[in-house]
Amino acid sequence: MIPMSYYLILSSLLFSISLAGIFLNRKNIIIMLMSLELMFLSINFNFIIFGNYLNDIVGQVFVFFILTVVAAESAIGLAIIVVLFRNKNSIDVEDIGRLKG
Amino acid sequence: MNIEIAVFFIFAFFLIISSIGVITINNPVKSAINLVFAFFSSAVLWLLLNAEFLSIILILVYVGAVMVLFLFVVMMLDINISQAKEGFVKYFPIGLIVFISIAGLLSFFFYNQFENSNNNIITEINILGEDNTKNLGYVLYTEYILAFEIAAMLLLLGIISAITLTQQKNSENKYQNPSHQVNANKKERLSVIKDEENKL
């Protein structure tokens, strides 16, 4: 049997790697979106682990809903990136900050 | 050494390596491929946790649909790769600090909290029987039916908003211009022509 703490440490490592990825890739918004996907993956890991720990299937039900929401979110995010690239000809995050009061 | 532990360590290693690859590799196409590999190894780990349905869904939906969408967008956009990694060295120290602090904190907490709860991963969740998919469907279609339908509406919303955002105005289509219509005055629209020949 695999101890539960191994799974939890794995998911926390995954979460912090993806958090560092958002800091590192300031120029490329697509890789920021990919880091966000990895972050959602680690959250889903935690849901499944604790669902097994508490012997409750509801953890897996919530993973199902999170997968749905993430699919919709990434589709809309990529559409926004396409529109952004069409208008500004770059996907640099620093070029987006034009909405100043 | 148990074969289960061996499989866990192999795929956990693959998962960590490929997720590091996602955030460090220069080329967006290659990092998308790394992300596919990360999803694949986490699907194997979910199989170890007895979540068979979700691991199949992860491969079908993510590797099959979402990552293909990512690859399409990456290939459609003409990204300057050399420029895309400019700030990497500049932001590397703060990224490392964030990684070490968050990973250390979470791992320390989880290790201390769940160190003694060895073998607490229960291999089967019994509501109706052994079948994971059956159990999940039973809960999903009874207790969570409203949330399920809201999720379906959310997917419809995703389709509509993605299409609306990326739709370009076609010059052959006919559009009304409301401000032009409101600003029209009599002089633009009406002209009196004197008809000399057919004078009554």
PDB file of C-alpha atoms in Angstrom, chain B residues 24-128:
ATOM      1  CA  THR B  24      10.883  25.747 -18.519  1.00  0.00           C
ATOM      2  CA  ILE B  25      10.950  24.621 -22.162  1.00  0.00           C
ATOM      3  CA  ASN B  26      11.323  27.440 -24.649  1.00  0.00           C
ATOM      4  CA  ASN B  27       9.039  26.148 -27.359  1.00  0.00           C
ATOM      5  CA  PRO B  28       5.262  26.300 -26.622  1.00  0.00           C
ATOM      6  CA  VAL B  29       4.589  23.210 -28.777  1.00  0.00           C
ATOM      7  CA  LYS B  30       7.072  21.157 -26.786  1.00  0.00           C
ATOM      8  CA  SER B  31       5.634  22.354 -23.488  1.00  0.00           C
ATOM      9  CA  ALA B  32       2.162  21.339 -24.696  1.00  0.00           C
ATOM     10  CA  ILE B  33       3.525  17.859 -25.454  1.00  0.00           C
ATOM     11  CA  ASN B  34       5.009  17.784 -21.945  1.00  0.00           C
ATOM     12  CA  LEU B  35       1.628  18.739 -20.554  1.00  0.00           C
ATOM     13  CA  VAL B  36       0.071  15.792 -22.412  1.00  0.00           C
ATOM     14  CA  PHE B  37       2.643  13.530 -20.794  1.00  0.00           C
ATOM     15  CA  ALA B  38       1.881  14.992 -17.357  1.00  0.00           C
ATOM     16  CA  PHE B  39      -1.820  14.319 -17.839  1.00  0.00           C
ATOM     17  CA  PHE B  40      -1.083  10.777 -18.962  1.00  0.00           C
ATOM     18  CA  SER B  41       1.049   9.977 -15.906  1.00  0.00           C
ATOM     19  CA  SER B  42      -1.500  11.488 -13.538  1.00  0.00           C
ATOM     20  CA  ALA B  43      -4.190   9.350 -15.187  1.00  0.00           C
ATOM     21  CA  VAL B  44      -2.089   6.298 -14.282  1.00  0.00           C
ATOM     22  CA  LEU B  45      -1.811   7.557 -10.704  1.00  0.00           C
ATOM     23  CA  TRP B  46      -5.584   8.045 -10.552  1.00  0.00           C
ATOM     24  CA  LEU B  47      -5.962   4.434 -11.623  1.00  0.00           C
ATOM     25  CA  LEU B  48      -3.882   3.469  -8.600  1.00  0.00           C
ATOM     26  CA  LEU B  49      -6.317   5.460  -6.462  1.00  0.00           C
ATOM     27  CA  ASN B  50      -9.246   3.444  -7.858  1.00  0.00           C
ATOM     28  CA  ALA B  51     -10.740   6.310  -9.827  1.00  0.00           C
ATOM     29  CA  GLU B  52     -11.008   4.427 -13.121  1.00  0.00           C
ATOM     30  CA  PHE B  53     -13.742   6.519 -14.714  1.00  0.00           C
ATOM     31  CA  LEU B  54     -12.004   9.814 -13.993  1.00  0.00           C
ATOM     32  CA  SER B  55      -8.664   8.600 -15.289  1.00  0.00           C
ATOM     33  CA  ILE B  56     -10.253   7.535 -18.582  1.00  0.00           C
ATOM     34  CA  ILE B  57     -12.084  10.885 -18.741  1.00  0.00           C
ATOM     35  CA  LEU B  58      -8.797  12.682 -18.099  1.00  0.00           C
ATOM     36  CA  ILE B  59      -7.184  10.984 -21.070  1.00  0.00           C
ATOM     37  CA  LEU B  60     -10.188  11.324 -23.384  1.00  0.00           C
ATOM     38  CA  VAL B  61     -11.117  14.914 -22.561  1.00  0.00           C
ATOM     39  CA  TYR B  62      -7.736  16.434 -21.812  1.00  0.00           C
ATOM     40  CA  VAL B  63      -5.322  14.617 -24.067  1.00  0.00           C
ATOM     41  CA  GLY B  64      -7.966  14.254 -26.767  1.00  0.00           C
ATOM     42  CA  ALA B  65      -9.677  17.613 -26.758  1.00  0.00           C
ATOM     43  CA  VAL B  66      -8.182  20.331 -24.595  1.00  0.00           C
ATOM     44  CA  MET B  67      -4.556  19.706 -25.517  1.00  0.00           C
ATOM     45  CA  VAL B  68      -5.402  19.546 -29.223  1.00  0.00           C
ATOM     46  CA  LEU B  69      -7.081  22.930 -28.754  1.00  0.00           C
ATOM     47  CA  PHE B  70      -3.898  24.238 -27.124  1.00  0.00           C
ATOM     48  CA  LEU B  71      -1.768  22.898 -29.967  1.00  0.00           C
ATOM     49  CA  PHE B  72      -4.080  24.452 -32.553  1.00  0.00           C
ATOM     50  CA  VAL B  73      -3.862  27.857 -30.897  1.00  0.00           C
ATOM     51  CA  VAL B  74      -0.074  27.635 -30.476  1.00  0.00           C
ATOM     52  CA  MET B  75       0.364  26.771 -34.130  1.00  0.00           C
ATOM     53  CA  MET B  76      -2.115  29.406 -35.322  1.00  0.00           C
ATOM     54  CA  LEU B  77      -0.363  32.249 -33.528  1.00  0.00           C
ATOM     55  CA  ASP B  78       2.974  33.352 -34.884  1.00  0.00           C
ATOM     56  CA  ILE B  79       4.882  33.677 -31.632  1.00  0.00           C
ATOM     57  CA  ASN B  80       8.377  35.051 -31.433  1.00  0.00           C
ATOM     58  CA  ILE B  81      10.034  32.309 -29.357  1.00  0.00           C
ATOM     59  CA  SER B  82      13.286  34.131 -28.608  1.00  0.00           C
ATOM     60  CA  GLN B  83      11.354  37.082 -27.257  1.00  0.00           C
ATOM     61  CA  ALA B  84       8.974  34.861 -25.328  1.00  0.00           C
ATOM     62  CA  LYS B  85      11.573  33.824 -22.773  1.00  0.00           C
ATOM     63  CA  GLU B  86      13.092  37.238 -22.112  1.00  0.00           C
ATOM     64  CA  GLY B  87      11.989  37.636 -18.522  1.00  0.00           C
ATOM     65  CA  PHE B  88      12.865  34.083 -17.518  1.00  0.00           C
ATOM     66  CA  VAL B  89      16.225  34.817 -15.914  1.00  0.00           C
ATOM     67  CA  LYS B  90      14.883  37.977 -14.342  1.00  0.00           C
ATOM     68  CA  TYR B  91      11.998  36.235 -12.626  1.00  0.00           C
ATOM     69  CA  PHE B  92      13.852  32.990 -11.827  1.00  0.00           C
ATOM     70  CA  PRO B  93      14.830  33.886  -8.212  1.00  0.00           C
ATOM     71  CA  ILE B  94      11.295  34.859  -7.201  1.00  0.00           C
ATOM     72  CA  GLY B  95       9.915  31.747  -8.900  1.00  0.00           C
ATOM     73  CA  LEU B  96      12.381  29.584  -6.991  1.00  0.00           C
ATOM     74  CA  ILE B  97      11.502  31.303  -3.713  1.00  0.00           C
ATOM     75  CA  VAL B  98       7.780  30.764  -4.334  1.00  0.00           C
ATOM     76  CA  PHE B  99       8.370  27.121  -5.264  1.00  0.00           C
ATOM     77  CA  ILE B 100      10.513  26.341  -2.229  1.00  0.00           C
ATOM     78  CA  SER B 101       8.277  28.118   0.267  1.00  0.00           C
ATOM     79  CA  ILE B 102       4.953  26.732  -0.959  1.00  0.00           C
ATOM     80  CA  ALA B 103       6.289  23.203  -1.578  1.00  0.00           C
ATOM     81  CA  GLY B 104       8.104  23.121   1.768  1.00  0.00           C
ATOM     82  CA  LEU B 105       5.116  24.396   3.693  1.00  0.00           C
ATOM     83  CA  LEU B 106       2.588  22.048   2.091  1.00  0.00           C
ATOM     84  CA  SER B 107       4.864  18.995   2.221  1.00  0.00           C
ATOM     85  CA  PHE B 108       5.797  19.647   5.845  1.00  0.00           C
ATOM     86  CA  PHE B 109       2.155  20.003   6.814  1.00  0.00           C
ATOM     87  CA  PHE B 110       0.966  16.972   4.898  1.00  0.00           C
ATOM     88  CA  TYR B 111       3.853  14.819   6.080  1.00  0.00           C
ATOM     89  CA  ASN B 112       3.287  15.676   9.734  1.00  0.00           C
ATOM     90  CA  GLN B 113      -0.460  15.439   9.538  1.00  0.00           C
ATOM     91  CA  PHE B 114      -0.798  12.202   7.631  1.00  0.00           C
ATOM     92  CA  GLU B 115       2.429  10.421   8.496  1.00  0.00           C
ATOM     93  CA  ASN B 116       0.728   8.137  10.993  1.00  0.00           C
ATOM     94  CA  SER B 117      -2.255   7.452   8.794  1.00  0.00           C
ATOM     95  CA  ASN B 118      -0.377   4.841   6.802  1.00  0.00           C
ATOM     96  CA  ASN B 119      -2.415   2.479   4.684  1.00  0.00           C
ATOM     97  CA  ASN B 120      -5.376   4.761   5.013  1.00  0.00           C
ATOM     98  CA  ILE B 121      -5.947   4.801   1.292  1.00  0.00           C
ATOM     99  CA  ILE B 122      -8.985   2.611   0.992  1.00  0.00           C
ATOM    100  CA  THR B 123      -8.885   0.607  -2.163  1.00  0.00           C
ATOM    101  CA  GLU B 124     -12.578   0.385  -2.869  1.00  0.00           C
ATOM    102  CA  ILE B 125     -15.485   2.669  -2.245  1.00  0.00           C
ATOM    103  CA  ASN B 126     -18.571   0.608  -1.721  1.00  0.00           C
ATOM    104  CA  ILE B 127     -21.936   2.148  -2.262  1.00  0.00           C
ATOM    105  CA  LEU B 128     -23.474  -0.193  -4.762  1.00  0.00           C
TER     106      LEU B 128
END
